[in-house]
Amino acid sequence: MSFAHRPSSARSGAVSAAHARAQGFTLVEVLVSLMILSVLAATAWKGLDAISSARTVADDNLRRTLRLQSVMVQWEADMAQVLDTQVVPGLEYDGGTMRLTRRHSAGVQVVAWVLRSGRWVRWASPPAVRVGELKQAWQTTYQLQGTEPGALTALRGVAQWQVFCFRNGSLTNCQSTGNVAAAPVAAEGASAPTVLRQQLPEAVRLQMVFEEGSGQSGRLQRDVMLAPQPN
């Protein structure tokens, strides 16, 4: 009986040893697994990095777009509030600076838009209630450097800009002096020479070119109606 059971025990031991060997991994298998995992990890990292970069670019574009929109809203608000005081020109563009006087709840405000070293700057004076204050604020716009109190960098990366005026149904350069109108300078019954001044346009066209790499589109054009003037 003992000889009959010995072959069975031997076979059981052999099966157990083979089963134990089948449950383990060889060194080659481990190395191959590690290599596959490293490739998967590198691929996943590249994918995450691409997603992160795309999100950063999208956020930057969104911020620039929102900034541009807010600046254009301010530009349109200035144009919509232009007021010809007959003391200084209501609107004047000399090829580099746009000057205007606009309504303000506390008086009349002088605003200037000027390009300085790629920065489109908006400067606004304190509200004026006296003629002397208004004239002084207007004169200040001829020496603007873009760093004065009241100056704010509206946009960066601007290469050049131009403004055209709509007058009597035609578009002309705002620097043209061919459109003038008589301005009242004396009380009724008083004798005084008639003073001619630049006629305010009905609307203005803004054209702007952005620098390469600024993140903005190459060119911007915007037409804005001016506020009707009181009689």
Tab-separated table of N, CA and C in Angstrom, residues 130-192:
chain	number	residue	atom	x	y	z
A	130	ARG	N	-14.809	126.047	-14.606
A	130	ARG	CA	-14.443	127.404	-14.990
A	130	ARG	C	-13.703	127.372	-16.325
A	131	VAL	N	-13.784	128.475	-17.050
A	131	VAL	CA	-13.150	128.559	-18.362
A	131	VAL	C	-11.643	128.373	-18.243
A	132	GLY	N	-11.039	128.992	-17.230
A	132	GLY	CA	-9.599	128.869	-17.041
A	132	GLY	C	-9.167	127.435	-16.789
A	133	GLU	N	-9.952	126.707	-16.015
A	133	GLU	CA	-9.631	125.299	-15.741
A	133	GLU	C	-9.718	124.468	-17.015
A	134	LEU	N	-10.718	124.752	-17.824
A	134	LEU	CA	-10.903	124.001	-19.063
A	134	LEU	C	-9.746	124.263	-20.025
A	135	LYS	N	-9.357	125.533	-20.165
A	135	LYS	CA	-8.247	125.866	-21.055
A	135	LYS	C	-6.938	125.248	-20.567
A	136	GLN	N	-6.710	125.261	-19.275
A	136	GLN	CA	-5.490	124.677	-18.728
A	136	GLN	C	-5.432	123.173	-18.969
A	137	ALA	N	-6.560	122.495	-18.774
A	137	ALA	CA	-6.612	121.053	-19.014
A	137	ALA	C	-6.368	120.752	-20.487
A	138	TRP	N	-6.902	121.582	-21.363
A	138	TRP	CA	-6.693	121.376	-22.799
A	138	TRP	C	-5.224	121.542	-23.157
A	139	GLN	N	-4.564	122.534	-22.607
A	139	GLN	CA	-3.149	122.751	-22.890
A	139	GLN	C	-2.290	121.601	-22.376
A	140	THR	N	-2.724	120.965	-21.302
A	140	THR	CA	-1.969	119.849	-20.743
A	140	THR	C	-1.851	118.702	-21.733
A	141	THR	N	-2.833	118.541	-22.605
A	141	THR	CA	-2.820	117.420	-23.545
A	141	THR	C	-1.704	117.525	-24.570
A	142	TYR	N	-1.084	118.694	-24.721
A	142	TYR	CA	-0.020	118.855	-25.702
A	142	TYR	C	1.341	118.398	-25.170
A	143	GLN	N	1.422	118.099	-23.889
A	143	GLN	CA	2.688	117.639	-23.309
A	143	GLN	C	2.556	116.272	-22.642
A	144	LEU	N	1.569	115.505	-23.031
A	144	LEU	CA	1.340	114.222	-22.374
A	144	LEU	C	2.464	113.239	-22.675
A	145	GLN	N	2.954	112.578	-21.611
A	145	GLN	CA	3.954	111.519	-21.750
A	145	GLN	C	3.366	110.132	-21.484
A	146	GLY	N	2.162	110.106	-20.956
A	146	GLY	CA	1.505	108.833	-20.665
A	146	GLY	C	1.709	108.342	-19.252
A	147	THR	N	2.386	109.139	-18.432
A	147	THR	CA	2.626	108.732	-17.043
A	147	THR	C	2.031	109.727	-16.049
A	148	GLU	N	1.312	110.722	-16.548
A	148	GLU	CA	0.745	111.740	-15.669
A	148	GLU	C	-0.415	111.181	-14.852
A	149	PRO	N	-0.749	111.829	-13.730
A	149	PRO	CA	-1.961	111.443	-13.002
A	149	PRO	C	-3.178	111.559	-13.911
A	150	GLY	N	-4.003	110.561	-13.872
A	150	GLY	CA	-5.161	110.528	-14.748
A	150	GLY	C	-4.936	109.743	-16.019
A	151	ALA	N	-3.676	109.326	-16.276
A	151	ALA	CA	-3.361	108.551	-17.482
A	151	ALA	C	-3.475	107.061	-17.184
A	152	LEU	N	-4.053	106.333	-18.106
A	152	LEU	CA	-4.244	104.890	-17.949
A	152	LEU	C	-3.892	104.204	-19.258
A	153	THR	N	-3.058	103.171	-19.174
A	153	THR	CA	-2.722	102.389	-20.368
A	153	THR	C	-3.921	101.531	-20.743
A	154	ALA	N	-4.561	101.885	-21.849
A	154	ALA	CA	-5.751	101.159	-22.280
A	154	ALA	C	-5.383	99.862	-22.984
A	155	LEU	N	-4.438	99.924	-23.949
A	155	LEU	CA	-4.021	98.751	-24.705
A	155	LEU	C	-2.518	98.776	-24.901
A	156	ARG	N	-1.937	97.594	-24.966
A	156	ARG	CA	-0.526	97.444	-25.285
A	156	ARG	C	-0.379	96.750	-26.645
A	157	GLY	N	0.779	96.936	-27.249
A	157	GLY	CA	1.034	96.276	-28.521
A	157	GLY	C	0.394	96.954	-29.709
A	158	VAL	N	0.151	98.266	-29.621
A	158	VAL	CA	-0.443	99.011	-30.721
A	158	VAL	C	0.690	99.605	-31.561
A	159	ALA	N	0.707	99.281	-32.846
A	159	ALA	CA	1.759	99.785	-33.732
A	159	ALA	C	1.438	101.182	-34.243
A	160	GLN	N	0.204	101.414	-34.664
A	160	GLN	CA	-0.202	102.717	-35.170
A	160	GLN	C	-1.717	102.831	-35.135
A	161	TRP	N	-2.195	104.074	-35.201
A	161	TRP	CA	-3.635	104.278	-35.222
A	161	TRP	C	-3.940	105.544	-36.007
A	162	GLN	N	-5.187	105.639	-36.494
A	162	GLN	CA	-5.618	106.757	-37.301
A	162	GLN	C	-7.097	106.982	-37.058
A	163	VAL	N	-7.516	108.241	-37.184
A	163	VAL	CA	-8.919	108.589	-36.995
A	163	VAL	C	-9.397	109.371	-38.213
A	164	PHE	N	-10.564	108.984	-38.747
A	164	PHE	CA	-11.190	109.686	-39.861
A	164	PHE	C	-12.544	110.223	-39.399
A	165	CYS	N	-12.983	111.298	-40.032
A	165	CYS	CA	-14.209	111.969	-39.624
A	165	CYS	C	-15.253	111.918	-40.738
A	166	PHE	N	-16.492	111.673	-40.333
A	166	PHE	CA	-17.626	111.751	-41.253
A	166	PHE	C	-18.241	113.138	-41.126
A	167	ARG	N	-18.191	113.899	-42.222
A	167	ARG	CA	-18.807	115.227	-42.250
A	167	ARG	C	-19.588	115.382	-43.557
A	168	ASN	N	-20.838	115.779	-43.410
A	168	ASN	CA	-21.671	116.020	-44.595
A	168	ASN	C	-21.697	114.825	-45.546
A	169	GLY	N	-21.743	113.652	-44.972
A	169	GLY	CA	-21.885	112.442	-45.763
A	169	GLY	C	-20.617	111.920	-46.394
A	170	SER	N	-19.458	112.485	-46.077
A	170	SER	CA	-18.205	112.017	-46.665
A	170	SER	C	-17.183	111.751	-45.560
A	171	LEU	N	-16.271	110.839	-45.842
A	171	LEU	CA	-15.231	110.463	-44.887
A	171	LEU	C	-13.934	111.171	-45.259
A	172	THR	N	-13.375	111.920	-44.320
A	172	THR	CA	-12.146	112.659	-44.565
A	172	THR	C	-11.195	112.477	-43.396
A	173	ASN	N	-9.952	112.845	-43.617
A	173	ASN	CA	-8.974	112.842	-42.535
A	173	ASN	C	-9.356	113.910	-41.521
A	174	CYS	N	-9.357	113.552	-40.249
A	174	CYS	CA	-9.746	114.509	-39.213
A	174	CYS	C	-8.783	115.688	-39.125
A	175	GLN	N	-7.596	115.563	-39.708
A	175	GLN	CA	-6.644	116.660	-39.680
A	175	GLN	C	-6.959	117.729	-40.720
A	176	SER	N	-7.918	117.430	-41.608
A	176	SER	CA	-8.286	118.403	-42.631
A	176	SER	C	-8.904	119.636	-41.981
A	177	THR	N	-8.588	120.806	-42.513
A	177	THR	CA	-9.122	122.063	-41.974
A	177	THR	C	-10.130	122.684	-42.917
A	178	GLY	N	-10.690	121.892	-43.802
A	178	GLY	CA	-11.613	122.440	-44.787
A	178	GLY	C	-13.043	122.543	-44.320
A	179	ASN	N	-13.388	122.027	-43.136
A	179	ASN	CA	-14.755	122.047	-42.640
A	179	ASN	C	-14.820	122.947	-41.416
A	180	VAL	N	-15.291	124.151	-41.617
A	180	VAL	CA	-15.343	125.120	-40.526
A	180	VAL	C	-16.755	125.652	-40.404
A	181	ALA	N	-17.054	126.172	-39.226
A	181	ALA	CA	-18.367	126.748	-38.966
A	181	ALA	C	-18.180	127.983	-38.101
A	182	ALA	N	-19.113	128.914	-38.217
A	182	ALA	CA	-19.034	130.133	-37.414
A	182	ALA	C	-19.384	129.827	-35.974
A	183	ALA	N	-18.611	130.397	-35.070
A	183	ALA	CA	-18.840	130.185	-33.650
A	183	ALA	C	-19.249	131.495	-33.013
A	184	PRO	N	-20.317	131.502	-32.197
A	184	PRO	CA	-20.725	132.732	-31.528
A	184	PRO	C	-19.706	133.114	-30.462
A	185	VAL	N	-19.235	134.355	-30.506
A	185	VAL	CA	-18.223	134.791	-29.546
A	185	VAL	C	-18.617	136.081	-28.856
A	186	ALA	N	-19.761	136.631	-29.181
A	186	ALA	CA	-20.169	137.890	-28.568
A	186	ALA	C	-21.652	137.848	-28.264
A	187	ALA	N	-22.071	138.661	-27.311
A	187	ALA	CA	-23.470	138.715	-26.945
A	187	ALA	C	-24.266	139.398	-28.056
A	188	GLU	N	-25.580	139.236	-28.027
A	188	GLU	CA	-26.436	139.806	-29.057
A	188	GLU	C	-26.313	141.327	-29.066
A	189	GLY	N	-26.162	141.899	-30.218
A	189	GLY	CA	-26.045	143.347	-30.338
A	189	GLY	C	-24.621	143.846	-30.277
A	190	ALA	N	-23.684	143.034	-29.839
A	190	ALA	CA	-22.293	143.465	-29.745
A	190	ALA	C	-21.612	143.227	-31.072
A	191	SER	N	-20.688	144.115	-31.400
A	191	SER	CA	-19.957	143.970	-32.658
A	191	SER	C	-18.640	143.273	-32.396
A	192	ALA	N	-18.392	142.182	-33.115
A	192	ALA	CA	-17.146	141.436	-32.962
A	192	ALA	C	-16.933	140.632	-34.227
